[in-house]
Each structure stands twice: as C-alpha cells, then as structure tokens.
Amino acid sequence: MALDELLSWLTPGSPDEALARRLDFDRLPTHVAVIMDGNGRWAGRRHLPRVEGHRAGTRAVREVIETSARLGLKYITLYAFSVENWKRPASEVATLMALLKRYLRSELETLLANDIRLEVIGRTHELAPDVQHELHVAMERTRRNTGTVLTIALNYGGRAEIVDAVRTAIADGLRPEDIDEARFARLLYTAGQPDPDLLIRTSGEMRVSNFLLWQIAYSEIYVTDTFWPDFRRTHLFEALLDYQRRERRYGGIAATPAHPVAAGR
C-alpha cells in the first residue's frame, strides 16, 4: 500500500499519522510474528476475571490485523494458544475457544474485505470438532485471497513442531544425508512461508515461550511493556520504526566504509 492510501485511512493530525509518515515502506518486514501476552495481568489490574482480558484482547487482534493488511505486510503470525495452555483452568480454555469461534464468525467479512488469507499452524487435529469446523470454513472462504497471510498458532509449540517434523522425515523414509536446513524447513508447519523478520512480544516478558523456535533464529525481537489488550496500531508502528533502525547482519559484520587516503600519501 502506498503511504497516501494509508494516510487516508488514519485520522489527520493523529499520533498514528505522524508515525506512519516516518515509516520507510521499502523496508517494512515481510513477516511479523507476535506473542500476544498480558491478557490475564490486564484483567487483574482492573480486578476483573482473567477471561475479560482475553475478550479485550480480541479488539487488539482486529486492529493489528487490519493495520497489517493496510500496510501491505505479507505475513503476520499470532500466537493464540500454546500446547502448554491446556494446563489452564478448563473454564478459561473453554472461553478462549469460544472467543476464537466468535472471532472467526464475526471477522470473516473483514478478512475478505481486506484480502486476507487465513492459515493455522499447530496440532489442530487435537482441537474440538466444532473449533476445527470453524477454522476450516474460514480458511476455505479466504483461500483465494492474495493479500496478507494471517497465520494463527493454535495448540502450537515450537518443540512439538520440530518433533512432528522429525516424525514426518522418518515416516517419509528420509536418510540423514537427505536432510539439510532447507529440506527440514519444508517439513515444518510453516513450510512455504519466510521466517519472521520481526518478533513482537507484549507485556514486557523477555522470553520466546516455545514460539517458532526454528524460524526466529535471526528474527529481530521487539519487547513492549504494553499488555496485549492495550496494543494498538500506534504500538505496531513503533515496533516497525524500531525494526527499521536496526542493521540485520545474519551473523556477519557490517560493511565498513573505507577511510579516505590523505592527500600526498
């Protein structure tokens, strides 16, 4: 999307407009991954049940996804439910799944209107049949969209993904010499997607929480103290601007400009 198109969508004179004008659209990340954290603490500080934090978090999901599409980001991946999250109280898990189904139904037209394609990664076969059905419907309805790819990580774990990839390699009869990094990446849930350029984590926690362990090897990491329910496009713009100030070297070193030779030497 061109800057003029984005600005026409933002409120003139707003902080969002000022931040958007500072973005270099030629240096936006291709893939942004987000660890959405802090729903429970957001609710706790307001003396509300934890589930209210999850409900409030859906507003952040809506704004971040639509903003990503309008920015022209190619991929955005959200960590929605981990394999470890089954340890939470059954009532909280049930609420999370109900919110997911409600989101898929209520936001489907928005996904279609913004040319967003939905994908899901994780051990989705372990989810309840009604949840699997809603996911299938949304993915089928959006599969022809060619804009931003929204990937939701559900019943996902980075270690589980690697284990599943190894199991697939064994089941396919691959020999050790058949496997290199590129071949292994094609066995992961994210096969066909580029690795994230930028990983955003909300709520100030300094850990990756078993998320995309293989894929984030060279991702830039941005941590904000903002709880996920309060995360808005302003915070996304700030993360993108921080990303654009960094120099990505992938283990190498930056080119050093040659010093000019003094005259007469």
C-alpha angles and dihedrals in degrees: 000000000000120000092245091057092050093047091052087061095050128076110263112248093013124134087247091058092049091051093046091055089058094055119106103220090197091061103045115133115258094217128028121187122194133201101204103209137161104051093126095047091046088057093042093056088055093046090244130135114270091247090066088063090055091049091050090048092065089070090058090049091053095049096044094048095048091045091050090053093049090049089053096240107169098212136018122177123194124198101222107158129005130205086249093056091079085078090071121097112290091239091056092048090049090052092050091052092046090051090050092053091046091050093051091051098042098042100041093097090049090053090050094046091052095045092243120159118210122219131170131209129191138059091316092161087074093059121099115277093245091054091047089051094053090048092050092050093050094046092047093048093050101036094103093053113113103193128079116353110224111200119190116200106216126175082356133158128168093222091046089052092053091047090050090050091052091049090052091050091052093045090050090053095240115171121224091252090054092064126083130149094276093049092046092050089057089059093057126096088251095057110153095024125103117243115264115273091197131030116196121196122187130205096043099270113147101215139086096227098215093302122148091332094174096039100050095057091119102017120131109241123218120185123191128186089222114114114237097250088059095046111116139164089280089064091045091053090049091052091049092049090050089050091052091054091060129089113225111212104162092217095317130099131259118259110259116218112240114251112242114251112244116246114266095026 
